């Protein structure tokens, strides 16, 4: 979690003001039992015979004081919530953006190793849990302990003997709360891991829905999905049961303490050491502790989830691409200097083994391509054609050998420069929501309209563009769903050109 706190640095003011206003609310709340004691002892004024001699002026005065404490406390709480929400939402926005940028910079090997479903879960569900944790910490992490210990101190100022009950009750509650927190934290990590699996199979089924229907595998996939969701539900129910124990146990301890307080208070009132109002004040302080400890218990659960999710998010930031210079040094290879005699593109004894694969996909591939040449790579399905093409823009690092563009090893070329010089049409045609123009401008953001029409003409997509209302400004649905497969392919070729 510490590694993620840097994204909260722009919200230092809000991170300080939120707990301060919550502390202000807590201090006002601690005075409420004293005001109630004054109303009972001086306002109602029950004498030794049990008769009330009310002082209405004092009751009105203290009632107005109670109302003032409530209004000021409400304003403080709303202000604290505003600052806490602003800091938490801003923090999560920066964290999610940084996580997205980091994932965009990972090579395909690391993305394959981590898994797309895991990346999506960590960017959505995990970041949301961390955001909730930050929000709750700013609101309650200081308030609840201040109320608990403040109430205990205020009880000691009223009667030391009665307040000794607090000394026993509070450590007992602390043992319960932190013991359950230590137990549940690793379990919440398992819950998030199971959520990864559910998201993975969901994505798989949504992507391959046509294949599933073509082979009549709906029932098998439904059964597989039910198994994954049942595992997720069981893990959530198990950890939920453990967390649910916290509230009843804290209630038992606190209510037991209140019973003892009533007994001790009755004895003290009989001997004249305490007034009835003071007994009510001490019980109110114990009730305040009960409420705050229930809040603290829920806060601990939220923090536990947030810490587990923060570790998972930080784990993505720990994934790093291999240092190209280090890889070349380890292999004893170097980048040849650019020279006029160098071929435009050269594969030099290139081999590729995917991470976790049992055998090489490509082995000892060597060839050169000169400017102006057209080269076709022909082979059966699974022979490695796509893998070979993916090596040129550096999507996967070569396992052995080197690929050189005009004499420069592609591993040492800046990514922006390399991708600016290599146009690629993916095997699966992918278009983005927007217009035909915005999709073509992915290849060149400042492309003139004449350039776009020339690329469209070369890709034999003119009839596609002219057949759409609006031409280049025609709307494209997400993933190009309002185009046929062939139309998508031709527009992706135009984009590459």
Coordinates of C-alpha atoms in Angstrom, one line a residue:
X1 CA 0.0 0.0 0.0
X2 CA 2.9 2.4 0.7
X3 CA 4.0 2.2 -2.9
X4 CA 0.6 3.5 -4.0
X5 CA 0.4 6.4 -1.6
X6 CA 2.4 8.6 -4.0
X7 CA -0.8 8.9 -6.0
X8 CA -2.4 10.7 -3.0
X9 CA 0.4 13.3 -2.9
X10 CA -1.7 15.9 -4.9
X11 CA -4.4 15.6 -2.2
X12 CA -2.4 16.4 0.9
X13 CA -4.8 19.3 1.9
X14 CA -7.9 17.1 1.6
X15 CA -6.1 14.2 3.4
X16 CA -5.4 16.4 6.4
X17 CA -8.7 18.3 6.5
X18 CA -10.9 15.2 6.2
X19 CA -9.7 13.6 9.5
X20 CA -9.4 17.0 11.2
X21 CA -13.1 17.7 10.6
X22 CA -13.9 14.2 11.7
X23 CA -12.0 14.8 14.9
X24 CA -13.9 18.0 15.5
X25 CA -17.1 16.0 15.1
X26 CA -15.8 13.4 17.6
X27 CA -14.9 16.1 20.2
X28 CA -18.4 17.6 20.0
X29 CA -19.9 14.1 20.4
X30 CA -17.9 13.4 23.5
X31 CA -19.6 16.4 25.3
X32 CA -23.1 15.0 24.6
X33 CA -23.2 12.6 27.7
X34 CA -22.0 15.5 30.0
X35 CA -24.9 17.7 28.7
X36 CA -27.3 14.8 29.3
X37 CA -26.0 14.3 32.8
X38 CA -26.5 18.0 33.5
X39 CA -30.1 17.9 32.2
X40 CA -30.9 14.9 34.5
X41 CA -29.1 16.1 37.6
X42 CA -29.8 19.9 37.4
X43 CA -32.7 20.2 35.0
X44 CA -35.0 17.3 36.1
X45 CA -33.4 17.4 39.6
X46 CA -34.8 14.2 41.2
X47 CA -34.7 14.5 45.0
X48 CA -34.1 11.8 47.7
X49 CA -37.8 10.9 47.7
X50 CA -37.8 10.3 44.0
X51 CA -39.7 13.5 43.2
X52 CA -38.7 15.6 40.2
X53 CA -38.2 19.4 40.6
X54 CA -37.6 20.5 37.1
X55 CA -35.6 23.6 36.2
X56 CA -37.1 24.4 32.8
X57 CA -34.7 27.2 32.1
X58 CA -31.7 24.9 32.6
X59 CA -33.4 22.2 30.5
X60 CA -34.0 24.6 27.6
X61 CA -30.5 26.0 27.9
X62 CA -28.9 22.5 27.8
X63 CA -31.4 21.4 25.1
X64 CA -30.2 24.3 22.9
X65 CA -26.6 23.3 23.7
X66 CA -27.4 19.7 22.5
X67 CA -28.9 21.1 19.3
X68 CA -25.8 23.3 18.7
X69 CA -23.5 20.3 19.2
X70 CA -25.6 18.2 16.7
X71 CA -25.6 21.0 14.0
X72 CA -21.9 21.7 14.3
X73 CA -21.2 17.9 14.3
X74 CA -23.3 17.5 11.2
X75 CA -21.5 20.3 9.4
X76 CA -18.2 18.9 10.4
X77 CA -19.2 15.4 9.2
X78 CA -20.4 16.6 5.8
X79 CA -17.2 18.7 5.3
X80 CA -15.1 15.7 6.3
X81 CA -17.0 13.5 3.9
X82 CA -16.5 16.0 1.0
X83 CA -12.7 16.2 1.5
X84 CA -12.4 12.4 2.0
X85 CA -14.4 11.6 -1.1
X86 CA -12.4 14.2 -3.2
X87 CA -9.1 12.7 -2.1
X88 CA -10.2 9.1 -2.5
X89 CA -11.7 9.6 -6.0
X90 CA -8.8 11.7 -7.2
X91 CA -6.3 9.1 -5.8
X92 CA -8.1 6.2 -7.6
X93 CA -8.3 8.2 -10.8
X94 CA -4.5 8.8 -10.8
X95 CA -3.8 5.2 -9.7
X96 CA -6.0 3.7 -12.5
X97 CA -4.4 6.0 -15.1
X98 CA -0.9 5.0 -13.9
X99 CA -1.9 1.4 -14.0
X100 CA -3.3 1.7 -17.5
X101 CA -0.2 3.5 -18.7
X102 CA 2.0 0.8 -17.2
X103 CA 0.1 -2.0 -18.8
X104 CA 0.2 -0.2 -22.1
X105 CA 4.0 -0.2 -21.8
X106 CA 4.3 -3.9 -21.1
X107 CA 5.5 -6.3 -23.9
X108 CA 3.2 -9.1 -25.0
X109 CA 5.2 -11.7 -23.0
X110 CA 4.4 -10.0 -19.7
X111 CA 0.8 -9.4 -20.7
X112 CA 0.4 -13.1 -21.6
X113 CA 2.0 -14.1 -18.4
X114 CA -0.2 -12.0 -16.2
X115 CA -3.4 -12.6 -18.1
X116 CA -5.9 -10.1 -19.6
X117 CA -8.6 -11.0 -17.1
X118 CA -6.3 -10.4 -14.1
X119 CA -5.3 -7.0 -15.6
X120 CA -8.9 -6.0 -16.0
X121 CA -9.9 -7.1 -12.5
X122 CA -7.0 -5.2 -10.9
X123 CA -7.8 -2.0 -12.9
X124 CA -11.5 -2.1 -11.9
X125 CA -12.5 -4.1 -8.9
X126 CA -9.2 -3.9 -7.0
X127 CA -8.7 -0.2 -7.6
X128 CA -12.4 0.4 -6.4
X129 CA -11.6 -1.5 -3.2
X130 CA -8.5 0.5 -2.6
X131 CA -10.5 3.7 -3.2
X132 CA -13.1 2.6 -0.6
X133 CA -10.3 1.8 1.8
X134 CA -8.7 5.3 1.4
X135 CA -12.1 7.0 1.9
X136 CA -12.9 5.0 5.0
X137 CA -9.5 5.6 6.5
X138 CA -9.7 9.3 6.1
X139 CA -13.1 9.4 7.6
X140 CA -12.9 6.9 10.5
X141 CA -9.3 5.8 11.2
X142 CA -8.7 8.7 13.6
X143 CA -12.3 9.4 14.6
X144 CA -13.1 5.9 16.0
X145 CA -10.0 5.6 18.2
X146 CA -10.4 9.1 19.5
X147 CA -14.0 8.4 20.5
X148 CA -13.0 5.1 22.1
X149 CA -10.2 6.5 24.2
X150 CA -11.8 9.8 24.6
X151 CA -14.9 8.2 26.1
X152 CA -12.8 6.1 28.4
X153 CA -10.9 9.2 29.6
X154 CA -14.2 11.1 30.1
X155 CA -15.5 8.2 32.1
X156 CA -12.4 8.3 34.4
X157 CA -13.1 12.0 35.0
X158 CA -16.6 11.0 36.3
X159 CA -15.7 8.0 38.4
X160 CA -12.5 5.9 38.4
X161 CA -14.0 2.8 39.9
X162 CA -16.7 2.5 37.2
X163 CA -14.2 3.5 34.4
X164 CA -12.1 0.4 35.3
X165 CA -14.6 -1.6 33.3
X166 CA -13.5 0.2 30.2
X167 CA -9.9 -0.9 30.9
X168 CA -11.0 -4.5 30.7
X169 CA -13.5 -4.2 27.8
X170 CA -11.4 -2.2 25.3
X171 CA -8.4 -4.6 25.2
X172 CA -10.7 -7.5 24.8
X173 CA -12.4 -5.8 21.9
X174 CA -9.0 -5.0 20.3
X175 CA -8.0 -8.7 20.5
X176 CA -11.2 -9.7 18.7
X177 CA -11.0 -7.0 16.0
X178 CA -7.3 -7.4 15.1
X179 CA -7.4 -11.2 15.4
X180 CA -10.2 -11.5 12.8
X181 CA -8.4 -9.0 10.6
X182 CA -5.2 -11.1 10.6
X183 CA -7.3 -14.2 9.8
X184 CA -9.3 -12.7 6.9
X185 CA -6.7 -10.7 5.0
X186 CA -5.2 -13.7 3.1
X187 CA -8.7 -15.0 2.5
X188 CA -9.7 -11.8 0.7
X189 CA -6.7 -12.3 -1.6
X190 CA -8.2 -15.7 -2.5
X191 CA -11.6 -14.1 -3.2
X192 CA -10.0 -11.6 -5.7
X193 CA -8.1 -14.4 -7.3
X194 CA -11.3 -16.4 -7.8
X195 CA -12.9 -13.2 -9.2
X196 CA -10.1 -13.2 -11.8
X197 CA -11.0 -16.7 -12.9
X198 CA -14.7 -15.8 -13.3
X199 CA -13.8 -12.7 -15.3
X200 CA -11.5 -14.8 -17.4
X201 CA -14.1 -17.4 -18.4
X202 CA -16.7 -14.6 -18.9
X203 CA -14.4 -12.9 -21.4
X204 CA -13.6 -16.2 -23.0
X205 CA -17.3 -17.0 -23.5
X206 CA -18.2 -13.5 -24.8
X207 CA -15.3 -13.6 -27.3
X208 CA -16.0 -17.1 -28.5
X209 CA -19.8 -17.1 -28.3
X210 CA -20.2 -18.0 -32.0
X211 CA -17.8 -20.9 -31.8
X212 CA -19.6 -22.2 -28.7
X213 CA -23.0 -22.0 -30.5
X214 CA -21.5 -23.6 -33.6
X215 CA -20.4 -26.7 -31.7
X216 CA -23.5 -26.7 -29.4
X217 CA -21.4 -26.3 -26.3
X218 CA -23.7 -24.0 -24.4
X219 CA -24.6 -26.4 -21.7
X220 CA -21.0 -27.4 -21.0
X221 CA -19.9 -23.7 -20.9
X222 CA -22.8 -22.9 -18.6
X223 CA -21.8 -25.7 -16.2
X224 CA -18.1 -24.5 -16.3
X225 CA -19.2 -21.0 -15.5
X226 CA -21.4 -22.2 -12.7
X227 CA -18.5 -24.1 -11.2
X228 CA -16.3 -21.0 -11.2
X229 CA -19.0 -18.7 -9.8
X230 CA -19.8 -21.3 -7.1
X231 CA -16.2 -21.4 -6.1
X232 CA -16.2 -17.6 -5.9
X233 CA -19.4 -17.5 -3.9
X234 CA -18.2 -20.2 -1.5
X235 CA -14.9 -18.3 -0.8
X236 CA -16.9 -15.0 -0.3
X237 CA -19.4 -16.7 2.0
X238 CA -16.6 -18.3 4.1
X239 CA -14.7 -15.1 4.6
X240 CA -18.0 -13.3 5.1
X241 CA -18.9 -15.7 7.9
X242 CA -15.6 -15.0 9.7
X243 CA -16.0 -11.3 9.3
X244 CA -19.6 -11.5 10.5
X245 CA -18.4 -12.9 13.8
X246 CA -16.9 -9.5 14.7
X247 CA -20.1 -7.6 15.2
X248 CA -21.9 -10.0 17.6
X249 CA -18.7 -10.7 19.6
X250 CA -18.2 -6.9 20.1
X251 CA -21.8 -6.5 21.0
X252 CA -21.6 -9.2 23.6
X253 CA -18.4 -7.7 25.2
X254 CA -19.8 -4.2 25.2
X255 CA -23.3 -5.1 26.5
X256 CA -21.7 -7.3 29.2
X257 CA -19.6 -4.2 30.2
X258 CA -22.8 -2.1 30.3
X259 CA -24.5 -4.6 32.6
X260 CA -21.4 -4.4 35.0
X261 CA -21.5 -0.6 34.8
X262 CA -25.2 -0.5 35.7
X263 CA -24.6 -2.7 38.7
X264 CA -21.5 -0.7 39.9
X265 CA -23.4 2.6 39.1
X266 CA -26.4 1.5 41.2
X267 CA -24.1 0.7 44.2
X268 CA -22.3 4.0 43.8
X269 CA -25.6 6.0 43.6
X270 CA -26.9 4.2 46.8
X271 CA -23.8 5.3 48.8
X272 CA -23.9 8.8 47.3
X273 CA -20.7 8.7 45.3
X274 CA -22.4 9.1 41.9
X275 CA -25.5 10.9 40.7
X276 CA -28.1 9.3 38.4
X277 CA -27.0 11.7 35.6
X278 CA -23.4 10.6 35.9
X279 CA -24.4 6.9 35.7
X280 CA -26.3 7.7 32.5
X281 CA -23.3 9.6 31.2
X282 CA -20.9 6.6 31.8
X283 CA -23.4 4.2 30.1
X284 CA -23.7 6.6 27.2
X285 CA -19.9 6.6 26.9
X286 CA -19.9 2.8 26.8
X287 CA -22.6 3.0 24.1
X288 CA -20.5 5.4 22.1
X289 CA -17.6 3.0 22.4
X290 CA -19.9 0.2 21.2
X291 CA -21.0 2.1 18.1
X292 CA -17.5 3.2 17.3
X293 CA -16.1 -0.3 17.6
X294 CA -18.7 -1.6 15.3
X295 CA -17.7 1.1 12.8
X296 CA -14.0 0.3 13.5
X297 CA -14.7 -3.4 12.9
X298 CA -16.3 -2.6 9.5
X299 CA -13.5 -0.3 8.8
X300 CA -11.0 -3.1 9.5
X301 CA -12.8 -5.3 7.1
X302 CA -12.7 -2.6 4.4
X303 CA -9.0 -1.9 5.1
X304 CA -8.3 -5.7 5.0
X305 CA -9.9 -5.9 1.5
X306 CA -8.1 -2.7 0.4
X307 CA -4.7 -3.9 1.6
X308 CA -5.2 -7.3 -0.2
X309 CA -6.2 -5.5 -3.4
X310 CA -3.4 -2.9 -3.0
X311 CA -0.9 -5.7 -3.0
X312 CA -2.4 -7.1 -6.2
X313 CA -2.3 -3.7 -7.9
X314 CA 1.3 -3.1 -6.8
X315 CA 2.1 -6.6 -8.2
X316 CA 1.2 -5.3 -11.7
X317 CA 3.6 -2.3 -11.2
X318 CA 6.3 -4.9 -10.3
X319 CA 6.0 -6.5 -13.7
X320 CA 8.8 -5.0 -15.8
X321 CA 9.9 -5.5 -19.4
X322 CA 13.4 -7.0 -19.8
X323 CA 16.1 -4.4 -20.2
X324 CA 17.1 -4.7 -23.9
X325 CA 20.7 -3.5 -23.3
X326 CA 21.1 -6.0 -20.5
X327 CA 19.6 -8.8 -22.6
X328 CA 22.0 -8.0 -25.4
X329 CA 25.0 -7.8 -23.0
X330 CA 24.0 -11.2 -21.5
X331 CA 23.8 -12.7 -25.0
X332 CA 27.1 -11.1 -26.0
X333 CA 25.5 -9.4 -28.9
X334 CA 25.7 -5.8 -30.1
X335 CA 23.9 -3.5 -32.4
X336 CA 25.6 -3.0 -35.7
X337 CA 26.0 0.6 -36.8
X338 CA 23.7 1.9 -39.5
X339 CA 25.5 1.9 -42.8
X340 CA 24.8 2.1 -46.5
X341 CA 25.7 -1.6 -47.0
X342 CA 23.2 -2.8 -44.4
X343 CA 19.9 -4.4 -45.6
X344 CA 16.7 -2.6 -44.7
X345 CA 15.5 -5.6 -42.5
X346 CA 17.6 -8.5 -41.4
X347 CA 16.8 -11.6 -39.3
X348 CA 20.0 -12.9 -37.9
X349 CA 19.7 -16.5 -36.6
X350 CA 16.5 -15.6 -34.8
X351 CA 14.7 -18.0 -32.4
X352 CA 11.6 -17.5 -30.3
X353 CA 10.3 -19.5 -27.3
X354 CA 7.1 -18.2 -25.7
X355 CA 7.1 -17.9 -21.9
X356 CA 6.1 -21.2 -20.4
X357 CA 6.3 -23.0 -23.7
X358 CA 7.8 -26.4 -23.9
X359 CA 9.5 -26.0 -27.3
X360 CA 10.7 -23.3 -29.6
X361 CA 8.1 -21.6 -31.9
X362 CA 10.8 -20.3 -34.3
X363 CA 14.3 -21.7 -34.6
X364 CA 17.4 -20.2 -36.4
X365 CA 15.5 -17.9 -38.9
X366 CA 17.8 -15.9 -41.1
X367 CA 16.8 -13.7 -44.1
X368 CA 17.1 -10.1 -45.4
X369 CA 14.7 -7.7 -47.0
X370 CA 15.9 -4.8 -49.2
X371 CA 14.0 -1.6 -49.8
X372 CA 11.2 -2.1 -52.3
X373 CA 11.1 -5.8 -52.0
X374 CA 7.9 -7.7 -51.2
X375 CA 8.3 -10.9 -49.1
X376 CA 5.7 -13.5 -48.5
X377 CA 6.0 -15.9 -45.6
X378 CA 4.2 -19.1 -46.4
X379 CA 3.5 -22.0 -44.1
X380 CA 0.8 -24.2 -42.6
X381 CA -1.4 -23.2 -39.6
X382 CA 0.7 -23.0 -36.5
X383 CA 4.1 -22.8 -38.3
X384 CA 4.9 -19.5 -36.7
X385 CA 4.0 -16.9 -39.4
X386 CA 2.3 -14.5 -37.1
X387 CA 5.0 -15.0 -34.4
X388 CA 7.6 -14.0 -37.0
X389 CA 5.7 -10.8 -37.9
X390 CA 5.2 -9.9 -34.3
X391 CA 8.9 -9.9 -33.7
X392 CA 9.5 -7.0 -36.2
X393 CA 7.8 -4.3 -34.1
X394 CA 9.2 -5.8 -30.9
X395 CA 5.9 -7.2 -29.5
X396 CA 7.8 -10.2 -28.3
X397 CA 11.6 -10.2 -27.6
X398 CA 13.6 -12.7 -29.6
X399 CA 15.0 -15.6 -27.5
X400 CA 18.2 -15.9 -29.6
X401 CA 19.7 -13.9 -32.5
X402 CA 18.8 -10.4 -33.5
X403 CA 16.5 -8.4 -35.8
X404 CA 18.0 -5.3 -37.4
X405 CA 16.3 -2.4 -39.1
X406 CA 18.8 -0.6 -41.3
X407 CA 21.6 -2.1 -39.1
X408 CA 20.0 -1.2 -35.8
X409 CA 18.9 -3.9 -33.4
X410 CA 15.1 -3.3 -32.9
X411 CA 15.5 -4.0 -29.1
X412 CA 17.6 -0.9 -28.8
X413 CA 15.4 1.4 -30.8
X414 CA 13.0 3.7 -28.9
X415 CA 9.5 2.2 -29.1
X416 CA 8.0 5.3 -30.5
X417 CA 10.6 5.4 -33.3
X418 CA 10.3 1.7 -34.1
X419 CA 6.5 1.7 -34.2
X420 CA 6.5 4.9 -36.2
X421 CA 8.5 3.0 -38.9
X422 CA 6.6 -0.3 -38.9
X423 CA 3.0 -0.4 -40.1
X424 CA 1.1 -3.6 -39.2
X425 CA -2.3 -5.1 -40.1
X426 CA -3.2 -7.5 -37.3
X427 CA -4.6 -10.9 -38.2
X428 CA -7.8 -10.0 -36.4
X429 CA -9.1 -6.8 -37.8
X430 CA -9.7 -4.3 -34.9
X431 CA -11.5 -1.0 -35.3
X432 CA -12.4 1.4 -32.5
X433 CA -15.6 3.3 -31.8
X434 CA -15.6 6.6 -33.6
X435 CA -15.5 7.5 -37.3
X436 CA -13.6 6.1 -40.2
X437 CA -11.5 9.2 -40.2
X438 CA -10.5 8.8 -36.5
X439 CA -9.6 5.2 -37.1
X440 CA -7.4 6.0 -40.1
X441 CA -5.7 8.8 -38.1
X442 CA -4.4 6.2 -35.6
X443 CA -1.7 5.6 -38.3
X444 CA -1.0 9.4 -38.6
X445 CA -2.8 11.9 -36.4
X446 CA -2.1 14.8 -38.7
X447 CA -3.0 13.0 -42.0
X448 CA -4.5 15.2 -44.7
X449 CA -7.8 14.1 -46.3
X450 CA -6.0 13.4 -49.6
X451 CA -3.6 11.1 -47.8
X452 CA -6.5 9.2 -46.3
X453 CA -8.3 8.8 -49.6
X454 CA -5.1 7.6 -51.2
X455 CA -4.7 4.9 -48.5
X456 CA -8.4 4.0 -48.8
X457 CA -7.9 3.6 -52.6
X458 CA -4.8 1.5 -52.2
X459 CA -6.5 -0.8 -49.7
X460 CA -9.5 -1.1 -52.2
X461 CA -11.8 0.3 -49.5
X462 CA -13.1 3.3 -51.5
X463 CA -16.5 1.6 -52.1
X464 CA -16.8 0.9 -48.4
X465 CA -16.2 4.5 -47.4
X466 CA -18.3 6.0 -50.2
X467 CA -21.1 3.5 -49.4
X468 CA -21.4 4.9 -45.9
X469 CA -23.4 8.0 -45.1
X470 CA -20.9 10.7 -44.2
X471 CA -17.9 9.2 -46.0
X472 CA -14.8 9.5 -43.9
X473 CA -17.0 10.8 -41.0
X474 CA -19.3 7.8 -41.0
X475 CA -19.7 6.3 -37.6
X476 CA -17.9 3.1 -36.6
X477 CA -19.4 0.9 -33.8
X478 CA -17.3 -0.6 -31.1
X479 CA -14.9 -3.1 -32.6
X480 CA -16.4 -2.3 -36.1
X481 CA -19.5 -4.4 -35.4
X482 CA -21.5 -2.4 -38.1
X483 CA -19.0 -3.6 -40.8
X484 CA -18.4 -7.0 -42.4
X485 CA -15.2 -8.9 -41.8
X486 CA -13.8 -7.9 -45.2
X487 CA -14.7 -4.3 -44.8
X488 CA -12.9 -4.2 -41.4
X489 CA -9.8 -5.8 -43.0
X490 CA -9.6 -3.3 -45.8
X491 CA -10.0 -0.3 -43.4
X492 CA -7.2 -1.7 -41.1
X493 CA -5.0 -2.0 -44.2
X494 CA -5.8 1.6 -45.1
X495 CA -4.9 2.6 -41.5
X496 CA -1.6 0.8 -41.7
X497 CA -0.8 2.5 -45.0

